[in-house]
XYZ file of C-alpha atoms in Angstrom:
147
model
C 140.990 66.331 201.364
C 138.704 66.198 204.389
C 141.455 67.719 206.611
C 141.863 69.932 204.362
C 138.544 71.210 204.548
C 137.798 70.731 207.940
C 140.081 73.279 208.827
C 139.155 75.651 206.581
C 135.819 75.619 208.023
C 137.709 76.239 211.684
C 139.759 79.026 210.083
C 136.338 80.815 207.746
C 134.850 80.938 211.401
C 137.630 83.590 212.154
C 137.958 85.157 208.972
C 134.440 85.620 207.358
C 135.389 83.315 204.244
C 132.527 82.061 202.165
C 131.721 78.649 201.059
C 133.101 79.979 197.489
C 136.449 80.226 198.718
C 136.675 77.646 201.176
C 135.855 75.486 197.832
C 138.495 77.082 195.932
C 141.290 77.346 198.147
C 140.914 73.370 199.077
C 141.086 72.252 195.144
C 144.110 75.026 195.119
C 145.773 73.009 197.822
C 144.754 69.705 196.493
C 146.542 70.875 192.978
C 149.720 71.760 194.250
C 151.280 68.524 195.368
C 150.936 66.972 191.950
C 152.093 70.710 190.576
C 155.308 70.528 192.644
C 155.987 66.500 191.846
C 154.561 66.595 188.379
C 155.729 69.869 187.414
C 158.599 71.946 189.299
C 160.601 69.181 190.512
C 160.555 67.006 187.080
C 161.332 70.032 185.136
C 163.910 71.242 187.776
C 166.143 67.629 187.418
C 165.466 67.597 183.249
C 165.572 71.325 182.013
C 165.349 72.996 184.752
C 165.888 76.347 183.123
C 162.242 75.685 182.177
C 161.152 76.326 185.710
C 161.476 79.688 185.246
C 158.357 80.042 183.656
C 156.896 78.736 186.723
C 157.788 82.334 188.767
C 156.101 85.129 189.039
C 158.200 87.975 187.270
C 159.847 89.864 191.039
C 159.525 86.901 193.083
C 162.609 86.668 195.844
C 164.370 83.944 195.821
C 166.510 82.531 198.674
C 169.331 80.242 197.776
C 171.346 78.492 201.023
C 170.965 82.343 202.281
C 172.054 83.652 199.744
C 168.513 86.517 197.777
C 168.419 86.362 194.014
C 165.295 88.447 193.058
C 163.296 87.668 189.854
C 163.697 84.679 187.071
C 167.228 87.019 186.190
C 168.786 86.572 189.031
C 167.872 82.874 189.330
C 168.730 82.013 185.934
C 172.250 83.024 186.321
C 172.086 80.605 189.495
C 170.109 77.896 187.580
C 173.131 77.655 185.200
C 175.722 77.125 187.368
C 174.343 73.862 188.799
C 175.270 70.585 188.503
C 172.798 68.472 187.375
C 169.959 67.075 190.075
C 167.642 64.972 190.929
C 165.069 65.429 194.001
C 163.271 62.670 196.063
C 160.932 63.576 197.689
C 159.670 62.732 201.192
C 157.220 64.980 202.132
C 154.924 68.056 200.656
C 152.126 69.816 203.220
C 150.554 72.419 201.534
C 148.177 75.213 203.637
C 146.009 77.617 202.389
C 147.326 81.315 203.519
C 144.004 83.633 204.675
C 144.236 86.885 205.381
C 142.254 89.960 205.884
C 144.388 92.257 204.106
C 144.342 90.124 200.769
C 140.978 88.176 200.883
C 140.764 88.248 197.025
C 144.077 86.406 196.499
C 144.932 82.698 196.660
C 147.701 82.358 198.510
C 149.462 78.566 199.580
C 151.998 77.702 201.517
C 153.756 74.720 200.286
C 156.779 73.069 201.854
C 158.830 70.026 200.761
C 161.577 68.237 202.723
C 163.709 65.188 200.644
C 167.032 64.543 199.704
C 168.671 65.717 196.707
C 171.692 64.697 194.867
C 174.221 66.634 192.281
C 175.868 65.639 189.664
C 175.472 61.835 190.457
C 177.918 62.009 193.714
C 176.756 64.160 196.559
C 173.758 63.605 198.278
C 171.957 66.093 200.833
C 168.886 66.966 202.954
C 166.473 69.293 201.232
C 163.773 71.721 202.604
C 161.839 74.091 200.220
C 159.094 76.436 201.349
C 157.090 78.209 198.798
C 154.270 80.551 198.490
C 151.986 79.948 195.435
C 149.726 82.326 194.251
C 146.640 80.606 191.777
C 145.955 82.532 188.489
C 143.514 81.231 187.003
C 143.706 78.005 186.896
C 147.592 77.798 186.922
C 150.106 78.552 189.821
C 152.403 80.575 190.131
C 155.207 81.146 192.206
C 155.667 84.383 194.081
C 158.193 83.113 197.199
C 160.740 80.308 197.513
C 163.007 79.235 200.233
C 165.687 76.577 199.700
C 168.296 75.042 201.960
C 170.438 71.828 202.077
C-alpha cells in the first residue's frame, strides 16, 4: 500500500535500505494479511494440525503465558483444543529492519478478533507474530497468543 511504502522510505533514510528491499519488504507485508486470513486462520478452525507446517522448525511459542517451543511442543497443545473458529477484526502488519539482520525479511504481524470454542464460549483474541519470507512463502518464526 502507499502507507506502506511511504514509511519505508522514512525508515531506508535511517537504515541505508535500497530500493530492492524497500520493494520486497512492502509486497512481503502486502502478502501476509491474505496469508494469515486465507491461510493460518482457515486451516487453524478446519485442520488445524495442518498449521504446523506453517512454523519454522524451533520457533517459541507462547500460549496464554504458558512457552511451547517448536511444532512438538505445539502439537501436543494443538490436540487438546476444542474446536475454533476466529473472526477477525483487525491485522497490521510492519516490516521489521534492522542492522544486525539486513539480509532477512522479517514482519511483524498482529491480529486482534474474537474467537469461539467448541460452539459455546466466546473470547477476545490478540496474536502477534513474526514472519520470516523464504522464498516466496512465509514462515513463522515467533507467535504470541492471548484471550
Amino acid at each position: 500500500t502507499r502507507a506502506t511504502l511511504h514509511k519505508l522510505n522514512e525508515m531506508a533514510q535511517n537504515t541505508g535500505m535500497t530500493e530492492e528491499q524497500k520493494v520486497v519488504l512492502s509486497a512481503y507485508c502486502e502478502k501476509t494479511v491474505p496469508w494469515l486470513e486465507d491461510l493460518y486462520y482457515k486451516k487453524f478452525d478446519s485442520n488445524r494440525l495442518d498449521v504446523l507446517n506453517l512454523y519454522d522448525a524451533a520457533t517459541p511459542i507462547i500460549w496464554n503465558g504458558y512457552r511451547m517451543q517448536g511444532k512438538d511442543g505445539m502439537a501436543s497443545a494443538l490436540q487438546q483444543l476444542p474446536t475454533t473458529a476466529h473472526k477477525l477484526e483487525t491485522i497490521d502488519c510492519q516490516p521489521i529492519i534492522s542492522e544486525n539482520t539486513p539480509a532477512q525479511h522479517l514482519i511483524l504481524a498482529t491480529v486482534n478478533g474474537q474467537v469461539t470454542y467448541a460452539d459455546e464460549i466466546t473470547n477476545t483474541f490478540n496474536q502477534v507474530f513474526i514472519l520470516k519470507a523464504e522464498g516466496k512463502d512465509l514462515k513463522i518464526v515467533y507467535d504470541c497468543y492471548r484471550w
